[in-house]
Every structure is written in C-alpha cells, then in structure tokens.
Amino acid sequence: MPGCHSLRKLFGFLFVFAACVVVARAQQDDATALQTLGKVRANLEASIATLPNIDCEEHVRSVGLIDNKVKREVTLDSTMRATRQPDADEFKEERTLRAVNGKPPKKQRNVSLPLSIAGGFGNSFSPYLALKYEQCHTYALLPSGNDKEMLMEVTGRLENYRNPLCRQFTVETKARFWLDADSAQILRMETDSPHAGERIGFKTLTTKTEYALVPLGQSPYLLPVRVHALLARDNDDHVSMQYDAEYSNCHRFGATVEILPGVSEVPVKPQ
C-alpha cells in the first residue's frame, strides 16, 4: 500500500506493514459483509413481496418477575390473521382470542399483559437491513462458531447519526443476524436496545426471534416460529418482564412494535 515501503527502519517497517495489512483486511471484511447483506435483502424481498394473507396459531406467555420469581403470569392463545395492505409490503394484524390462562375469554374483556409486543411481517428487518438506512449502520461478519451459519452484526454508525434519516435509531442498539452459510437466509435475529424501557423505569430490551421457511401452498416463506423478549431494570430489585410467543399451523387466508404504554416504539420483530 502507498507509503508502506518507504520506511527505512526495520521495526518501523514491520509495524506499519502490519497496520496496512489490518486495514486491508478490514476493508475486505466490510466488502464481504455488504455482499452478504445484498443476498439477505434479495431473499427478504423475494419472500415478503409474495407473502400471501395468512392465519397462524399464536401462543403467548407474558410474565413479571422480581428476583427471578414469577409475580404475575398471563397466557394467551389466539388465531392471528395477517392481511397485506394495498400498495404496501406491510401487513395488518388481527387476533381472535381463544383462551386466557387456558380458559375461554370473557366477552369484551381487555387483557393486560406484563409485557406486550406486536409487529408486522418484515417490518423489523427494515431498520437494520433496508438500503435506505445503510448509511446509518456498520455491518460486520463475525465468527459464528458453526460452519453452517454466518453471523452478521449491525451497529450504529456514530458519525452519521446527525443525519435526519438516522435520528430515529439509538446508537447503542445492536442487531445480530444468524444466516444460512449457503443461502444467506435468516435463521435467527437478536436485538439489544439499552434504553428502550427508560420511560417506565426499565432499561434494556433484548429480543430473540427464530425463523423457518414455512410451506404455504406450493412455496415456502420465511416466517417467525418463536420469539423471546426481556425488558430488564438494572438495579437491586432485579425486576424484569418477559414475553414468549410461538407460532404454528400457518396457512393461507383466502408492524410497528408496541411495548407498554408510554414506551417509545422500537423495531423488535415480525410476527
């Protein structure tokens, strides 16, 4: 690289040579990460653009904990219907509640959960993977510990956070995507949002979502099958709220994320 061969002292030469190699390797890694990102986008576009209206069975367990002991627990069993909106890739979600804590729900009953999360198909990917937000993030491929998977980490690009397009993101928020090593299909997604719950006295929101290619008719589509979220408060009370959801029996039929009231929206997951 320019300037590397001009040093006269051996140790100086070796030091600068090593630094140049590191820079070159970092540039190569960035290029590989962006190439992988392009494959991920293509996979998502192909799946979400043709995803039909569907029904899925949804089982939710939401708990409030103090010192790791359950103080309140609510389970819900619902049928979730996701309907594509005209001229958009977003889906409208509607739920038919079938059971609360294992019993038929009472008519016109509003169920309050310790932690409630909802989302739209593909919406949670957009803040981290969409081309228009690429300038807001840094993308890196990290060791996954598994030859069959790749791990892509998305972090805030601090120097661009004054850009109006990037102001909606929290610099400290981090997303990790586990990808199939051959196809770059998303297998799992994790996010850490350190300040998501501060308005209600909590702090860090951590989410984990597992995906699978689910056959709907003659074609498979990428859908979430399992979601876990934890909203924690970092103090001596060890207070936290936990949300778990499982999806099954998804079939053809003919979001913005919501946390507790008063908490600002953060992208968490699709459902």
PDB file of C-alpha atoms in Angstrom:
ATOM      1  CA  MET A   1       0.000   0.000   0.000  1.00  0.00           C
ATOM      2  CA  PRO A   2       1.243   3.581  -0.618  1.00  0.00           C
ATOM      3  CA  GLY A   3       3.764   4.718   1.934  1.00  0.00           C
ATOM      4  CA  CYS A   4       4.354   1.282   3.451  1.00  0.00           C
ATOM      5  CA  HIS A   5       7.598   0.590   1.536  1.00  0.00           C
ATOM      6  CA  SER A   6       9.205   3.969   2.226  1.00  0.00           C
ATOM      7  CA  LEU A   7      10.189   3.382   5.842  1.00  0.00           C
ATOM      8  CA  ARG A   8      13.853   2.756   6.490  1.00  0.00           C
ATOM      9  CA  LYS A   9      13.871   1.253   9.945  1.00  0.00           C
ATOM     10  CA  LEU A  10      13.083  -2.397  10.164  1.00  0.00           C
ATOM     11  CA  PHE A  11      10.830  -2.202  13.208  1.00  0.00           C
ATOM     12  CA  GLY A  12       9.057   0.801  11.811  1.00  0.00           C
ATOM     13  CA  PHE A  13       8.590  -1.047   8.548  1.00  0.00           C
ATOM     14  CA  LEU A  14       7.188  -4.122  10.268  1.00  0.00           C
ATOM     15  CA  PHE A  15       4.839  -2.037  12.420  1.00  0.00           C
ATOM     16  CA  VAL A  16       3.409  -0.038   9.526  1.00  0.00           C
ATOM     17  CA  PHE A  17       3.263  -3.126   7.303  1.00  0.00           C
ATOM     18  CA  ALA A  18       1.179  -4.905   9.946  1.00  0.00           C
ATOM     19  CA  ALA A  19      -1.097  -1.879  10.255  1.00  0.00           C
ATOM     20  CA  CYS A  20      -1.590  -1.782   6.488  1.00  0.00           C
ATOM     21  CA  VAL A  21      -2.470  -5.464   6.429  1.00  0.00           C
ATOM     22  CA  VAL A  22      -5.052  -4.899   9.181  1.00  0.00           C
ATOM     23  CA  VAL A  23      -6.625  -2.007   7.266  1.00  0.00           C
ATOM     24  CA  ALA A  24      -6.724  -4.041   4.072  1.00  0.00           C
ATOM     25  CA  ARG A  25      -8.311  -6.964   5.916  1.00  0.00           C
ATOM     26  CA  ALA A  26     -10.928  -4.673   7.484  1.00  0.00           C
ATOM     27  CA  GLN A  27     -11.781  -3.248   4.072  1.00  0.00           C
ATOM     28  CA  GLN A  28     -12.084  -6.767   2.684  1.00  0.00           C
ATOM     29  CA  ASP A  29     -14.347  -7.806   5.568  1.00  0.00           C
ATOM     30  CA  ASP A  30     -16.578  -4.762   5.002  1.00  0.00           C
ATOM     31  CA  ALA A  31     -16.924  -5.634   1.327  1.00  0.00           C
ATOM     32  CA  THR A  32     -17.811  -9.236   2.203  1.00  0.00           C
ATOM     33  CA  ALA A  33     -20.376  -8.090   4.757  1.00  0.00           C
ATOM     34  CA  LEU A  34     -22.020  -5.763   2.224  1.00  0.00           C
ATOM     35  CA  GLN A  35     -22.047  -8.535  -0.366  1.00  0.00           C
ATOM     36  CA  THR A  36     -23.752 -10.818   2.146  1.00  0.00           C
ATOM     37  CA  LEU A  37     -26.171  -8.014   3.035  1.00  0.00           C
ATOM     38  CA  GLY A  38     -27.179  -7.833  -0.624  1.00  0.00           C
ATOM     39  CA  LYS A  39     -28.032 -11.537  -0.619  1.00  0.00           C
ATOM     40  CA  VAL A  40     -30.069 -11.159   2.577  1.00  0.00           C
ATOM     41  CA  ARG A  41     -32.044  -8.289   1.045  1.00  0.00           C
ATOM     42  CA  ALA A  42     -32.734 -10.298  -2.090  1.00  0.00           C
ATOM     43  CA  ASN A  43     -34.016 -13.222  -0.008  1.00  0.00           C
ATOM     44  CA  LEU A  44     -36.293 -10.987   2.047  1.00  0.00           C
ATOM     45  CA  GLU A  45     -37.632  -9.161  -0.984  1.00  0.00           C
ATOM     46  CA  ALA A  46     -38.449 -12.429  -2.710  1.00  0.00           C
ATOM     47  CA  SER A  47     -40.221 -13.802   0.366  1.00  0.00           C
ATOM     48  CA  ILE A  48     -42.056 -10.734   1.655  1.00  0.00           C
ATOM     49  CA  ALA A  49     -43.130  -9.385  -1.735  1.00  0.00           C
ATOM     50  CA  THR A  50     -45.167 -12.505  -2.471  1.00  0.00           C
ATOM     51  CA  LEU A  51     -46.180 -13.473   1.066  1.00  0.00           C
ATOM     52  CA  PRO A  52     -49.931 -14.186   0.978  1.00  0.00           C
ATOM     53  CA  ASN A  53     -52.514 -13.309   3.596  1.00  0.00           C
ATOM     54  CA  ILE A  54     -52.229 -15.930   6.311  1.00  0.00           C
ATOM     55  CA  ASP A  55     -53.637 -17.263   9.570  1.00  0.00           C
ATOM     56  CA  CYS A  56     -51.345 -18.605  12.319  1.00  0.00           C
ATOM     57  CA  GLU A  57     -51.967 -20.084  15.734  1.00  0.00           C
ATOM     58  CA  GLU A  58     -50.249 -17.925  18.367  1.00  0.00           C
ATOM     59  CA  HIS A  59     -49.412 -18.932  21.936  1.00  0.00           C
ATOM     60  CA  VAL A  60     -48.126 -16.139  24.201  1.00  0.00           C
ATOM     61  CA  ARG A  61     -46.742 -16.261  27.725  1.00  0.00           C
ATOM     62  CA  SER A  62     -46.014 -12.951  29.462  1.00  0.00           C
ATOM     63  CA  VAL A  63     -44.623 -12.742  32.986  1.00  0.00           C
ATOM     64  CA  GLY A  64     -43.434 -10.167  35.505  1.00  0.00           C
ATOM     65  CA  LEU A  65     -40.522 -11.249  37.682  1.00  0.00           C
ATOM     66  CA  ILE A  66     -38.842  -9.998  40.853  1.00  0.00           C
ATOM     67  CA  ASP A  67     -35.594 -11.687  41.892  1.00  0.00           C
ATOM     68  CA  ASN A  68     -36.268 -14.269  39.162  1.00  0.00           C
ATOM     69  CA  LYS A  69     -39.553 -15.261  40.818  1.00  0.00           C
ATOM     70  CA  VAL A  70     -42.772 -15.031  38.808  1.00  0.00           C
ATOM     71  CA  LYS A  71     -45.101 -12.453  40.377  1.00  0.00           C
ATOM     72  CA  ARG A  72     -47.633 -12.269  37.547  1.00  0.00           C
ATOM     73  CA  GLU A  73     -48.213 -14.541  34.563  1.00  0.00           C
ATOM     74  CA  VAL A  74     -50.677 -14.406  31.682  1.00  0.00           C
ATOM     75  CA  THR A  75     -51.013 -16.833  28.780  1.00  0.00           C
ATOM     76  CA  LEU A  76     -52.966 -16.162  25.603  1.00  0.00           C
ATOM     77  CA  ASP A  77     -53.987 -18.455  22.774  1.00  0.00           C
ATOM     78  CA  SER A  78     -55.126 -16.682  19.625  1.00  0.00           C
ATOM     79  CA  THR A  79     -55.562 -17.010  15.920  1.00  0.00           C
ATOM     80  CA  MET A  80     -53.560 -14.273  14.238  1.00  0.00           C
ATOM     81  CA  ARG A  81     -54.592 -13.097  10.784  1.00  0.00           C
ATOM     82  CA  ALA A  82     -52.098 -11.051   8.753  1.00  0.00           C
ATOM     83  CA  THR A  83     -53.542  -9.219   5.756  1.00  0.00           C
ATOM     84  CA  ARG A  84     -51.426  -7.378   3.197  1.00  0.00           C
ATOM     85  CA  GLN A  85     -52.318  -3.706   2.848  1.00  0.00           C
ATOM     86  CA  PRO A  86     -52.939  -2.189  -0.616  1.00  0.00           C
ATOM     87  CA  ASP A  87     -49.824  -0.806  -2.334  1.00  0.00           C
ATOM     88  CA  ALA A  88     -47.566  -1.724   0.601  1.00  0.00           C
ATOM     89  CA  ASP A  89     -45.425  -4.548   1.949  1.00  0.00           C
ATOM     90  CA  GLU A  90     -46.900  -4.046   5.403  1.00  0.00           C
ATOM     91  CA  PHE A  91     -49.453  -6.384   6.940  1.00  0.00           C
ATOM     92  CA  LYS A  92     -52.398  -5.608   9.175  1.00  0.00           C
ATOM     93  CA  GLU A  93     -52.572  -7.977  12.130  1.00  0.00           C
ATOM     94  CA  GLU A  94     -55.833  -9.025  13.725  1.00  0.00           C
ATOM     95  CA  ARG A  95     -56.182 -11.533  16.550  1.00  0.00           C
ATOM     96  CA  THR A  96     -59.105 -13.672  17.596  1.00  0.00           C
ATOM     97  CA  LEU A  97     -58.584 -14.524  21.260  1.00  0.00           C
ATOM     98  CA  ARG A  98     -59.469 -18.134  22.020  1.00  0.00           C
ATOM     99  CA  ALA A  99     -58.173 -18.612  25.583  1.00  0.00           C
ATOM    100  CA  VAL A 100     -56.775 -16.617  28.515  1.00  0.00           C
ATOM    101  CA  ASN A 101     -54.789 -18.660  31.027  1.00  0.00           C
ATOM    102  CA  GLY A 102     -56.242 -21.778  29.433  1.00  0.00           C
ATOM    103  CA  LYS A 103     -59.884 -20.688  29.789  1.00  0.00           C
ATOM    104  CA  PRO A 104     -62.318 -19.180  27.257  1.00  0.00           C
ATOM    105  CA  PRO A 105     -62.115 -15.372  27.393  1.00  0.00           C
ATOM    106  CA  LYS A 106     -64.936 -13.293  28.813  1.00  0.00           C
ATOM    107  CA  LYS A 107     -66.834 -11.146  26.355  1.00  0.00           C
ATOM    108  CA  GLN A 108     -65.460  -7.643  25.757  1.00  0.00           C
ATOM    109  CA  ARG A 109     -62.561  -8.288  28.106  1.00  0.00           C
ATOM    110  CA  ASN A 110     -59.345  -6.343  27.667  1.00  0.00           C
ATOM    111  CA  VAL A 111     -56.392  -8.473  28.667  1.00  0.00           C
ATOM    112  CA  SER A 112     -53.409  -6.674  30.198  1.00  0.00           C
ATOM    113  CA  LEU A 113     -50.003  -8.332  29.833  1.00  0.00           C
ATOM    114  CA  PRO A 114     -46.862  -7.584  31.851  1.00  0.00           C
ATOM    115  CA  LEU A 115     -45.051  -7.154  28.507  1.00  0.00           C
ATOM    116  CA  SER A 116     -46.801  -6.995  25.145  1.00  0.00           C
ATOM    117  CA  ILE A 117     -45.052  -6.966  21.776  1.00  0.00           C
ATOM    118  CA  ALA A 118     -46.556  -6.982  18.303  1.00  0.00           C
ATOM    119  CA  GLY A 119     -45.094  -6.494  14.867  1.00  0.00           C
ATOM    120  CA  GLY A 120     -45.594  -6.763  11.109  1.00  0.00           C
ATOM    121  CA  PHE A 121     -44.179  -9.236   8.624  1.00  0.00           C
ATOM    122  CA  GLY A 122     -40.787  -7.984   7.515  1.00  0.00           C
ATOM    123  CA  ASN A 123     -41.140  -4.601   9.234  1.00  0.00           C
ATOM    124  CA  SER A 124     -38.489  -5.269  11.868  1.00  0.00           C
ATOM    125  CA  PHE A 125     -35.879  -6.088   9.239  1.00  0.00           C
ATOM    126  CA  SER A 126     -36.189  -2.724   7.543  1.00  0.00           C
ATOM    127  CA  PRO A 127     -34.453  -0.521  10.142  1.00  0.00           C
ATOM    128  CA  TYR A 128     -31.328  -2.705  10.029  1.00  0.00           C
ATOM    129  CA  LEU A 129     -31.268  -4.146   6.525  1.00  0.00           C
ATOM    130  CA  ALA A 130     -33.064  -1.689   4.224  1.00  0.00           C
ATOM    131  CA  LEU A 131     -30.896   0.023   1.637  1.00  0.00           C
ATOM    132  CA  LYS A 132     -32.131   3.497   2.594  1.00  0.00           C
ATOM    133  CA  TYR A 133     -30.811   3.030   6.153  1.00  0.00           C
ATOM    134  CA  GLU A 134     -27.447   1.563   5.167  1.00  0.00           C
ATOM    135  CA  GLN A 135     -25.686   4.862   5.882  1.00  0.00           C
ATOM    136  CA  CYS A 136     -26.907   4.679   9.497  1.00  0.00           C
ATOM    137  CA  HIS A 137     -25.228   1.362  10.312  1.00  0.00           C
ATOM    138  CA  THR A 138     -21.984  -0.555  10.216  1.00  0.00           C
ATOM    139  CA  TYR A 139     -22.118  -4.158   9.022  1.00  0.00           C
ATOM    140  CA  ALA A 140     -19.622  -6.824  10.018  1.00  0.00           C
ATOM    141  CA  LEU A 141     -19.336 -10.597   9.685  1.00  0.00           C
ATOM    142  CA  LEU A 142     -18.252 -12.251  12.941  1.00  0.00           C
ATOM    143  CA  PRO A 143     -17.296 -15.842  13.773  1.00  0.00           C
ATOM    144  CA  SER A 144     -20.490 -17.842  14.260  1.00  0.00           C
ATOM    145  CA  GLY A 145     -18.888 -20.949  15.766  1.00  0.00           C
ATOM    146  CA  ASN A 146     -20.737 -23.050  13.208  1.00  0.00           C
ATOM    147  CA  ASP A 147     -19.628 -23.839   9.655  1.00  0.00           C
ATOM    148  CA  LYS A 148     -23.254 -23.987   8.533  1.00  0.00           C
ATOM    149  CA  GLU A 149     -24.048 -20.449   9.720  1.00  0.00           C
ATOM    150  CA  MET A 150     -22.819 -16.878   9.282  1.00  0.00           C
ATOM    151  CA  LEU A 151     -23.189 -14.148  11.889  1.00  0.00           C
ATOM    152  CA  MET A 152     -23.752 -10.581  10.726  1.00  0.00           C
ATOM    153  CA  GLU A 153     -23.703  -7.790  13.320  1.00  0.00           C
ATOM    154  CA  VAL A 154     -25.338  -4.415  12.703  1.00  0.00           C
ATOM    155  CA  THR A 155     -24.260  -1.483  14.881  1.00  0.00           C
ATOM    156  CA  GLY A 156     -24.760   2.281  14.775  1.00  0.00           C
ATOM    157  CA  ARG A 157     -22.528   4.403  12.568  1.00  0.00           C
ATOM    158  CA  LEU A 158     -21.973   7.219  15.036  1.00  0.00           C
ATOM    159  CA  GLU A 159     -20.694   9.802  12.552  1.00  0.00           C
ATOM    160  CA  ASN A 160     -23.960   9.654  10.574  1.00  0.00           C
ATOM    161  CA  TYR A 161     -26.432   9.884  13.454  1.00  0.00           C
ATOM    162  CA  ARG A 162     -26.949  13.617  12.905  1.00  0.00           C
ATOM    163  CA  ASN A 163     -28.447  12.744   9.556  1.00  0.00           C
ATOM    164  CA  PRO A 164     -32.248  13.209   9.850  1.00  0.00           C
ATOM    165  CA  LEU A 165     -32.760   9.745   8.378  1.00  0.00           C
ATOM    166  CA  CYS A 166     -30.685   8.177  11.147  1.00  0.00           C
ATOM    167  CA  ARG A 167     -32.024  10.104  14.143  1.00  0.00           C
ATOM    168  CA  GLN A 168     -34.758   7.537  14.759  1.00  0.00           C
ATOM    169  CA  PHE A 169     -32.142   4.972  15.809  1.00  0.00           C
ATOM    170  CA  THR A 170     -30.352   4.649  19.121  1.00  0.00           C
ATOM    171  CA  VAL A 171     -26.590   4.476  18.631  1.00  0.00           C
ATOM    172  CA  GLU A 172     -26.206   1.762  21.256  1.00  0.00           C
ATOM    173  CA  THR A 173     -28.833  -0.519  19.682  1.00  0.00           C
ATOM    174  CA  LYS A 174     -27.266  -3.624  18.209  1.00  0.00           C
ATOM    175  CA  ALA A 175     -28.760  -6.304  15.972  1.00  0.00           C
ATOM    176  CA  ARG A 176     -27.308  -9.712  15.129  1.00  0.00           C
ATOM    177  CA  PHE A 177     -28.474 -11.967  12.319  1.00  0.00           C
ATOM    178  CA  TRP A 178     -27.587 -15.656  12.080  1.00  0.00           C
ATOM    179  CA  LEU A 179     -27.671 -16.656   8.415  1.00  0.00           C
ATOM    180  CA  ASP A 180     -27.521 -19.904   6.495  1.00  0.00           C
ATOM    181  CA  ALA A 181     -23.947 -20.138   5.211  1.00  0.00           C
ATOM    182  CA  ASP A 182     -25.007 -21.231   1.719  1.00  0.00           C
ATOM    183  CA  SER A 183     -28.147 -19.203   1.012  1.00  0.00           C
ATOM    184  CA  ALA A 184     -27.785 -16.218   3.429  1.00  0.00           C
ATOM    185  CA  GLN A 185     -31.347 -16.920   4.568  1.00  0.00           C
ATOM    186  CA  ILE A 186     -32.125 -15.505   8.027  1.00  0.00           C
ATOM    187  CA  LEU A 187     -32.256 -18.164  10.747  1.00  0.00           C
ATOM    188  CA  ARG A 188     -32.294 -16.057  13.929  1.00  0.00           C
ATOM    189  CA  MET A 189     -32.296 -12.410  14.881  1.00  0.00           C
ATOM    190  CA  GLU A 190     -31.299 -10.792  18.174  1.00  0.00           C
ATOM    191  CA  THR A 191     -31.503  -7.142  19.174  1.00  0.00           C
ATOM    192  CA  ASP A 192     -30.289  -5.225  22.221  1.00  0.00           C
ATOM    193  CA  SER A 193     -31.873  -1.827  22.880  1.00  0.00           C
ATOM    194  CA  PRO A 194     -30.217  -0.386  26.027  1.00  0.00           C
ATOM    195  CA  HIS A 195     -32.675   2.492  26.586  1.00  0.00           C
ATOM    196  CA  ALA A 196     -35.965   1.079  25.295  1.00  0.00           C
ATOM    197  CA  GLY A 197     -37.723   0.986  28.671  1.00  0.00           C
ATOM    198  CA  GLU A 198     -36.399   4.064  30.444  1.00  0.00           C
ATOM    199  CA  ARG A 199     -39.723   5.930  30.353  1.00  0.00           C
ATOM    200  CA  ILE A 200     -41.319   3.335  32.630  1.00  0.00           C
ATOM    201  CA  GLY A 201     -38.333   2.790  34.926  1.00  0.00           C
ATOM    202  CA  PHE A 202     -36.764  -0.071  32.994  1.00  0.00           C
ATOM    203  CA  LYS A 203     -33.761  -0.113  30.757  1.00  0.00           C
ATOM    204  CA  THR A 204     -32.622  -2.785  28.316  1.00  0.00           C
ATOM    205  CA  LEU A 205     -34.923  -4.592  25.897  1.00  0.00           C
ATOM    206  CA  THR A 206     -33.454  -7.783  24.450  1.00  0.00           C
ATOM    207  CA  THR A 207     -35.258  -9.794  21.789  1.00  0.00           C
ATOM    208  CA  LYS A 208     -34.576 -13.101  20.061  1.00  0.00           C
ATOM    209  CA  THR A 209     -36.540 -14.379  17.082  1.00  0.00           C
ATOM    210  CA  GLU A 210     -36.178 -17.722  15.326  1.00  0.00           C
ATOM    211  CA  TYR A 211     -37.305 -18.156  11.718  1.00  0.00           C
ATOM    212  CA  ALA A 212     -38.118 -21.020   9.411  1.00  0.00           C
ATOM    213  CA  LEU A 213     -39.178 -21.482   5.818  1.00  0.00           C
ATOM    214  CA  VAL A 214     -42.834 -22.436   6.190  1.00  0.00           C
ATOM    215  CA  PRO A 215     -44.641 -24.022   3.220  1.00  0.00           C
ATOM    216  CA  LEU A 216     -47.757 -22.097   2.228  1.00  0.00           C
ATOM    217  CA  GLY A 217     -49.260 -23.833  -0.764  1.00  0.00           C
ATOM    218  CA  GLN A 218     -46.522 -24.689  -3.247  1.00  0.00           C
ATOM    219  CA  SER A 219     -43.957 -22.161  -1.985  1.00  0.00           C
ATOM    220  CA  PRO A 220     -42.054 -21.737   1.314  1.00  0.00           C
ATOM    221  CA  TYR A 221     -41.965 -18.353   3.070  1.00  0.00           C
ATOM    222  CA  LEU A 222     -39.749 -17.004   5.831  1.00  0.00           C
ATOM    223  CA  LEU A 223     -41.866 -16.705   8.990  1.00  0.00           C
ATOM    224  CA  PRO A 224     -41.114 -16.371  12.705  1.00  0.00           C
ATOM    225  CA  VAL A 225     -41.720 -19.529  14.693  1.00  0.00           C
ATOM    226  CA  ARG A 226     -40.517 -18.470  18.149  1.00  0.00           C
ATOM    227  CA  VAL A 227     -39.996 -15.074  19.832  1.00  0.00           C
ATOM    228  CA  HIS A 228     -38.466 -14.162  23.181  1.00  0.00           C
ATOM    229  CA  ALA A 229     -38.235 -10.662  24.674  1.00  0.00           C
ATOM    230  CA  LEU A 230     -36.865  -9.482  28.016  1.00  0.00           C
ATOM    231  CA  LEU A 231     -37.244  -5.970  29.434  1.00  0.00           C
ATOM    232  CA  ALA A 232     -34.931  -5.534  32.420  1.00  0.00           C
ATOM    233  CA  ARG A 233     -34.309  -2.906  35.085  1.00  0.00           C
ATOM    234  CA  ASP A 234     -30.694  -2.646  36.158  1.00  0.00           C
ATOM    235  CA  ASN A 235     -30.943  -2.119  39.895  1.00  0.00           C
ATOM    236  CA  ASP A 236     -31.016  -4.096  43.136  1.00  0.00           C
ATOM    237  CA  ASP A 237     -34.667  -5.095  42.699  1.00  0.00           C
ATOM    238  CA  HIS A 238     -33.846  -7.398  39.781  1.00  0.00           C
ATOM    239  CA  VAL A 239     -37.204  -6.572  38.229  1.00  0.00           C
ATOM    240  CA  SER A 240     -37.906  -7.739  34.700  1.00  0.00           C
ATOM    241  CA  MET A 241     -40.710  -8.575  32.304  1.00  0.00           C
ATOM    242  CA  GLN A 242     -40.608 -11.421  29.841  1.00  0.00           C
ATOM    243  CA  TYR A 243     -42.548 -12.216  26.684  1.00  0.00           C
ATOM    244  CA  ASP A 244     -42.549 -15.503  24.750  1.00  0.00           C
ATOM    245  CA  ALA A 245     -44.568 -16.336  21.672  1.00  0.00           C
ATOM    246  CA  GLU A 246     -44.767 -19.411  19.465  1.00  0.00           C
ATOM    247  CA  TYR A 247     -46.399 -19.645  16.043  1.00  0.00           C
ATOM    248  CA  SER A 248     -47.706 -22.799  14.401  1.00  0.00           C
ATOM    249  CA  ASN A 249     -50.163 -24.114  11.818  1.00  0.00           C
ATOM    250  CA  CYS A 250     -49.687 -21.149   9.497  1.00  0.00           C
ATOM    251  CA  HIS A 251     -51.738 -21.366   6.323  1.00  0.00           C
ATOM    252  CA  ARG A 252     -53.059 -19.142   3.564  1.00  0.00           C
ATOM    253  CA  PHE A 253     -56.033 -16.956   4.267  1.00  0.00           C
ATOM    254  CA  GLY A 254     -58.410 -16.650   1.038  1.00  0.00           C
ATOM    255  CA  ALA A 255     -45.833  -3.646  12.335  1.00  0.00           C
ATOM    256  CA  THR A 256     -44.556  -1.221  14.362  1.00  0.00           C
ATOM    257  CA  VAL A 257     -43.695  -2.543  17.708  1.00  0.00           C
ATOM    258  CA  GLU A 258     -45.706  -1.812  20.795  1.00  0.00           C
ATOM    259  CA  ILE A 259     -44.307  -2.121  24.288  1.00  0.00           C
ATOM    260  CA  LEU A 260     -46.064  -0.969  27.439  1.00  0.00           C
ATOM    261  CA  PRO A 261     -47.941   2.358  27.383  1.00  0.00           C
ATOM    262  CA  GLY A 262     -45.611   5.334  27.384  1.00  0.00           C
ATOM    263  CA  VAL A 263     -42.640   3.463  25.903  1.00  0.00           C
ATOM    264  CA  SER A 264     -41.380   4.739  22.571  1.00  0.00           C
ATOM    265  CA  GLU A 265     -41.550   2.424  19.596  1.00  0.00           C
ATOM    266  CA  VAL A 266     -38.542   0.313  18.746  1.00  0.00           C
ATOM    267  CA  PRO A 267     -38.218  -2.263  15.972  1.00  0.00           C
ATOM    268  CA  VAL A 268     -38.256  -5.667  17.579  1.00  0.00           C
ATOM    269  CA  LYS A 269     -39.599  -8.441  15.428  1.00  0.00           C
ATOM    270  CA  PRO A 270     -42.026  -9.555  12.837  1.00  0.00           C
ATOM    271  CA  GLN A 271     -44.899 -11.825  13.758  1.00  0.00           C
TER     272      GLN A 271
END
